[in-house]
mmCIF file of C-alpha atoms in Angstrom:
data_model
loop_
_atom_site.group_PDB
_atom_site.id
_atom_site.type_symbol
_atom_site.label_atom_id
_atom_site.label_comp_id
_atom_site.label_asym_id
_atom_site.label_seq_id
_atom_site.Cartn_x
_atom_site.Cartn_y
_atom_site.Cartn_z
ATOM 1 C CA MET A 1 112.920 125.758 84.616
ATOM 2 C CA THR A 2 108.536 126.531 85.301
ATOM 3 C CA ASP A 3 106.675 126.038 88.815
ATOM 4 C CA ALA A 4 104.060 124.914 86.010
ATOM 5 C CA ILE A 5 101.671 120.904 85.738
ATOM 6 C CA PRO A 6 104.830 120.518 82.800
ATOM 7 C CA ALA A 7 102.790 118.836 79.379
ATOM 8 C CA PRO A 8 101.546 115.479 79.819
ATOM 9 C CA GLY A 9 104.735 112.896 78.700
ATOM 10 C CA THR A 10 107.489 115.655 80.126
ATOM 11 C CA ILE A 11 109.228 114.417 82.917
ATOM 12 C CA VAL A 12 110.282 117.170 84.879
ATOM 13 C CA PRO A 13 112.810 116.634 88.847
ATOM 14 C CA ARG A 14 110.274 117.820 91.017
ATOM 15 C CA VAL A 15 111.683 116.396 94.646
ATOM 16 C CA VAL A 16 115.164 114.694 95.356
ATOM 17 C CA ASP A 17 115.660 111.773 98.101
ATOM 18 C CA LEU A 18 118.838 111.675 99.482
ATOM 19 C CA SER A 19 121.303 109.964 102.399
ATOM 20 C CA HIS A 20 125.077 110.689 103.457
ATOM 21 C CA HIS A 21 125.997 108.193 99.967
ATOM 22 C CA ASN A 22 125.145 111.190 98.247
ATOM 23 C CA VAL A 23 127.198 114.851 97.991
ATOM 24 C CA VAL A 24 125.714 118.450 98.780
ATOM 25 C CA LYS A 25 127.271 121.565 96.618
ATOM 26 C CA ASP A 26 124.573 123.575 96.802
ATOM 27 C CA PHE A 27 120.782 123.179 97.416
ATOM 28 C CA GLY A 28 120.119 126.889 96.349
ATOM 29 C CA ALA A 29 121.473 125.178 92.513
ATOM 30 C CA ALA A 30 118.897 122.714 92.835
ATOM 31 C CA ALA A 31 115.865 125.087 94.135
ATOM 32 C CA GLY A 32 116.645 127.644 90.666
ATOM 33 C CA PHE A 33 116.601 124.783 88.402
ATOM 34 C CA GLY A 34 113.039 124.003 89.813
ATOM 35 C CA LEU A 35 113.570 121.450 92.572
ATOM 36 C CA TRP A 36 110.568 122.677 94.823
ATOM 37 C CA GLY A 37 111.546 119.694 97.390
ATOM 38 C CA VAL A 38 114.391 117.022 100.277
ATOM 39 C CA ILE A 39 113.232 113.818 101.472
ATOM 40 C CA HIS A 40 115.900 112.756 103.456
ATOM 41 C CA LYS A 41 117.104 109.718 105.142
ATOM 42 C CA ALA A 42 116.863 109.743 108.843
ATOM 43 C CA THR A 43 117.120 106.134 109.838
ATOM 44 C CA GLN A 44 117.105 102.721 109.438
ATOM 45 C CA GLY A 45 115.863 99.878 111.840
ATOM 46 C CA LYS A 46 116.337 100.646 115.336
ATOM 47 C CA ALA A 47 119.187 101.730 116.073
ATOM 48 C CA TYR A 48 120.912 103.641 111.950
ATOM 49 C CA ALA A 49 120.616 107.712 111.939
ATOM 50 C CA ASP A 50 121.779 109.046 108.911
ATOM 51 C CA PRO A 51 124.574 111.394 109.943
ATOM 52 C CA ASP A 52 123.854 114.644 107.649
ATOM 53 C CA TYR A 53 120.823 114.863 108.289
ATOM 54 C CA ALA A 54 120.476 117.771 110.261
ATOM 55 C CA GLY A 55 122.799 119.965 108.483
ATOM 56 C CA ARG A 56 121.930 118.899 105.252
ATOM 57 C CA ARG A 57 117.853 120.158 106.555
ATOM 58 C CA GLU A 58 119.041 123.313 107.288
ATOM 59 C CA THR A 59 120.686 124.265 104.143
ATOM 60 C CA ALA A 60 117.803 123.227 102.384
ATOM 61 C CA THR A 61 115.419 124.754 103.666
ATOM 62 C CA ALA A 62 117.123 127.838 103.835
ATOM 63 C CA ALA A 63 117.394 127.567 100.191
ATOM 64 C CA GLY A 64 113.427 127.470 100.115
ATOM 65 C CA LEU A 65 112.337 123.272 99.664
ATOM 66 C CA MET A 66 110.399 121.169 100.907
ATOM 67 C CA TRP A 67 111.893 118.923 103.448
ATOM 68 C CA GLY A 68 111.014 115.286 104.036
ATOM 69 C CA ALA A 69 112.087 112.429 106.255
ATOM 70 C CA TYR A 70 111.910 108.554 104.737
ATOM 71 C CA HIS A 71 112.507 105.948 107.391
ATOM 72 C CA PHE A 72 113.976 102.740 105.409
ATOM 73 C CA ALA A 73 112.745 100.147 107.091
ATOM 74 C CA THR A 74 113.403 96.825 108.440
ATOM 75 C CA GLY A 75 111.706 93.145 109.893
ATOM 76 C CA ASP A 76 112.877 95.082 113.712
ATOM 77 C CA ASP A 77 110.113 95.595 115.938
ATOM 78 C CA ILE A 78 107.480 98.049 114.759
ATOM 79 C CA ALA A 79 107.292 100.218 117.785
ATOM 80 C CA VAL A 80 111.394 100.849 118.577
ATOM 81 C CA GLN A 81 111.641 101.098 114.658
ATOM 82 C CA VAL A 82 108.062 104.056 114.991
ATOM 83 C CA ASP A 83 110.729 105.515 117.796
ATOM 84 C CA TRP A 84 113.670 105.562 116.690
ATOM 85 C CA PHE A 85 112.836 107.716 113.350
ATOM 86 C CA LEU A 86 110.835 109.921 115.551
ATOM 87 C CA ALA A 87 113.046 111.125 117.196
ATOM 88 C CA HIS A 88 116.026 112.140 114.874
ATOM 89 C CA ALA A 89 113.565 113.336 112.508
ATOM 90 C CA LYS A 90 112.269 115.129 114.900
ATOM 91 C CA PRO A 91 109.222 116.463 112.017
ATOM 92 C CA ASP A 92 107.789 119.581 112.721
ATOM 93 C CA ASP A 93 104.399 120.116 111.074
ATOM 94 C CA THR A 94 105.947 121.010 107.867
ATOM 95 C CA THR A 95 108.236 117.887 107.507
ATOM 96 C CA LEU A 96 107.170 114.710 105.317
ATOM 97 C CA LEU A 97 107.992 111.769 106.508
ATOM 98 C CA ALA A 98 107.737 108.554 104.650
ATOM 99 C CA LEU A 99 108.554 104.534 105.169
ATOM 100 C CA ASP A 100 110.940 103.286 102.915
ATOM 101 C CA TYR A 101 109.373 99.988 102.135
ATOM 102 C CA GLU A 102 111.850 98.251 98.947
ATOM 103 C CA ASP A 103 113.641 95.229 99.137
ATOM 104 C CA ASN A 104 116.271 95.017 102.777
ATOM 105 C CA ARG A 105 118.577 91.265 102.272
ATOM 106 C CA LEU A 106 119.470 91.666 106.239
ATOM 107 C CA SER A 107 116.043 92.323 107.703
ATOM 108 C CA GLN A 108 112.782 92.217 105.767
ATOM 109 C CA MET A 109 109.793 94.143 107.001
ATOM 110 C CA SER A 110 106.864 92.733 106.190
ATOM 111 C CA VAL A 111 103.495 94.059 104.152
ATOM 112 C CA HIS A 112 101.193 93.576 107.586
ATOM 113 C CA GLN A 113 104.317 95.642 109.850
ATOM 114 C CA VAL A 114 103.830 97.991 107.063
ATOM 115 C CA VAL A 115 99.914 98.758 108.352
ATOM 116 C CA ALA A 116 101.606 99.021 111.727
ATOM 117 C CA PHE A 117 104.146 100.992 111.360
ATOM 118 C CA LEU A 118 102.115 103.079 109.328
ATOM 119 C CA ARG A 119 99.217 103.550 112.104
ATOM 120 C CA LEU A 120 101.550 103.608 114.801
ATOM 121 C CA ILE A 121 103.037 106.932 113.237
ATOM 122 C CA GLU A 122 98.858 107.595 112.923
ATOM 123 C CA ALA A 123 98.410 107.817 115.601
ATOM 124 C CA LYS A 124 101.426 109.510 117.096
ATOM 125 C CA VAL A 125 101.755 112.153 115.319
ATOM 126 C CA GLY A 126 98.071 113.136 114.224
ATOM 127 C CA ARG A 127 99.227 112.551 110.532
ATOM 128 C CA LYS A 128 99.985 110.152 107.762
ATOM 129 C CA ALA A 129 102.909 109.672 107.022
ATOM 130 C CA ALA A 130 104.267 108.531 102.810
ATOM 131 C CA VAL A 131 104.635 105.082 102.104
ATOM 132 C CA TYR A 132 107.909 104.808 99.405
ATOM 133 C CA SER A 133 107.858 101.450 97.264
ATOM 134 C CA GLY A 134 108.099 99.551 93.756
ATOM 135 C CA ASN A 135 107.822 95.917 93.058
ATOM 136 C CA ARG A 136 107.518 94.939 96.697
ATOM 137 C CA ILE A 137 104.918 96.403 97.637
ATOM 138 C CA LYS A 138 102.857 95.273 94.406
ATOM 139 C CA GLU A 139 104.497 91.597 94.804
ATOM 140 C CA ASN A 140 102.541 91.641 99.035
ATOM 141 C CA ILE A 141 100.097 94.187 98.797
ATOM 142 C CA GLY A 142 97.632 90.633 98.342
ATOM 143 C CA LEU A 143 98.284 89.252 100.993
ATOM 144 C CA LEU A 144 96.739 91.500 103.473
ATOM 145 C CA GLY A 145 93.106 91.588 104.137
ATOM 146 C CA ALA A 146 90.160 94.286 103.651
ATOM 147 C CA ASP A 147 90.131 96.611 105.369
ATOM 148 C CA ASP A 148 94.391 96.403 105.905
ATOM 149 C CA ARG A 149 94.516 96.839 101.807
ATOM 150 C CA ALA A 150 91.761 99.748 102.338
ATOM 151 C CA TYR A 151 94.485 102.069 104.351
ATOM 152 C CA LEU A 152 97.496 101.211 102.627
ATOM 153 C CA ALA A 153 95.915 102.871 100.000
ATOM 154 C CA THR A 154 95.184 106.154 101.945
ATOM 155 C CA HIS A 155 98.488 107.401 102.246
ATOM 156 C CA ARG A 156 100.171 109.271 99.536
ATOM 157 C CA LEU A 157 102.226 106.813 96.965
ATOM 158 C CA TRP A 158 105.353 107.474 96.439
ATOM 159 C CA LEU A 159 106.036 105.015 93.634
ATOM 160 C CA CYS A 160 109.920 103.912 92.747
ATOM 161 C CA GLN A 161 109.757 102.486 88.949
ATOM 162 C CA TYR A 162 112.647 103.045 86.452
ATOM 163 C CA GLY A 163 110.274 102.877 82.923
ATOM 164 C CA PRO A 164 108.639 104.583 81.211
ATOM 165 C CA ALA A 165 105.568 105.097 82.694
ATOM 166 C CA PRO A 166 104.352 104.082 86.228
ATOM 167 C CA HIS A 167 102.404 101.480 86.914
ATOM 168 C CA LEU A 168 99.450 101.280 90.102
ATOM 169 C CA PRO A 169 99.596 98.115 93.024
ATOM 170 C CA ALA A 170 95.926 97.130 93.394
ATOM 171 C CA GLY A 171 94.042 99.333 95.004
ATOM 172 C CA PHE A 172 95.893 102.628 94.624
ATOM 173 C CA GLU A 173 94.395 104.616 91.925
ATOM 174 C CA THR A 174 97.072 107.516 91.399
ATOM 175 C CA CYS A 175 100.846 107.771 92.582
ATOM 176 C CA TRP A 176 101.805 110.902 94.167
ATOM 177 C CA LEU A 177 104.854 110.464 93.515
ATOM 178 C CA TRP A 178 107.234 108.865 90.701
ATOM 179 C CA GLN A 179 110.888 107.565 91.429
ATOM 180 C CA TYR A 180 111.727 108.173 87.409
ATOM 181 C CA THR A 181 115.546 107.490 88.189
ATOM 182 C CA GLY A 182 117.904 105.732 90.457
ATOM 183 C CA ASP A 183 121.206 103.872 90.138
ATOM 184 C CA GLY A 184 121.805 105.654 86.721
ATOM 185 C CA THR A 185 118.892 103.737 85.618
ATOM 186 C CA GLY A 186 115.230 105.047 83.641
ATOM 187 C CA PRO A 187 114.108 108.362 81.456
ATOM 188 C CA LYS A 188 116.188 111.635 82.030
ATOM 189 C CA PRO A 189 116.443 113.488 83.508
ATOM 190 C CA HIS A 190 118.867 112.131 86.279
ATOM 191 C CA THR A 191 120.933 115.297 86.588
ATOM 192 C CA VAL A 192 120.507 118.617 89.118
ATOM 193 C CA PRO A 193 122.247 121.128 89.479
ATOM 194 C CA GLY A 194 124.235 121.046 92.945
ATOM 195 C CA ILE A 195 123.531 117.608 93.657
ATOM 196 C CA ILE A 196 126.208 114.926 93.153
ATOM 197 C CA ALA A 197 125.212 111.378 93.085
ATOM 198 C CA GLY A 198 127.979 109.027 94.869
ATOM 199 C CA ASN A 199 127.646 105.782 94.149
ATOM 200 C CA GLY A 200 125.333 104.575 91.411
ATOM 201 C CA GLY A 201 122.494 107.509 90.411
ATOM 202 C CA LEU A 202 120.412 110.153 91.959
ATOM 203 C CA ASP A 203 116.892 109.407 93.263
ATOM 204 C CA LEU A 204 115.033 111.586 91.248
ATOM 205 C CA ASN A 205 110.808 112.190 91.515
ATOM 206 C CA SER A 206 108.619 113.408 89.343
ATOM 207 C CA PHE A 207 105.297 115.509 90.693
ATOM 208 C CA GLN A 208 102.079 116.315 88.247
ATOM 209 C CA GLY A 209 100.868 119.560 90.294
ATOM 210 C CA THR A 210 102.393 123.017 90.465
ATOM 211 C CA ARG A 211 104.033 124.055 93.806
ATOM 212 C CA GLU A 212 101.700 124.973 95.402
ATOM 213 C CA ASP A 213 99.554 121.160 94.486
ATOM 214 C CA LEU A 214 102.849 120.111 95.768
ATOM 215 C CA ALA A 215 102.817 122.505 99.329
ATOM 216 C CA ALA A 216 99.682 121.672 100.057
ATOM 217 C CA SER A 217 100.260 117.705 100.551
ATOM 218 C CA TRP A 218 103.341 117.940 101.356
ATOM 219 C CA ALA A 219 103.081 117.488 104.787
#
């Protein structure tokens, strides 16, 4: 695969997001195929840490892949969640940080808590996290006041939408990453060498730019 910008309408997987549910055989094979980055689940809520995060970080970066960490949101205390996430993600200045804001039937984070989480991350780390979401952010962004909506829209949007083209939530002019497939649905390709989905399909993401563009915007 080329490192160039894909032709319009062409979907090329550049980033995979993983958790312990996935099976990693060979990050080198994935990198050779054209994958550029990995965003791995680090934590969930206030008490869960993914057991595969640290080990895969070493092997992924050794294969030349960019590394990121995401936190699966719950309705628990925001300060506790942020501290838990940072303690286990252990970000350096090359680590992408992301908040996974999606439906959680057990404990739901509100859109107001999303803004509080992002503000606290920025205060503690000195840079903005990315926001992963799909229908949930589209349905709830209108609940925010104008200042909070504007602040949220300054973050990189990692859009989840399993359709032929991304459709943005109000206030966003573009998406940074587009998760175009997951759970075996959405446009193809659905696979990359060296990584097995586990339960459901592999979560793959496209990026409209060069590898250098992604690296410059990554962390």
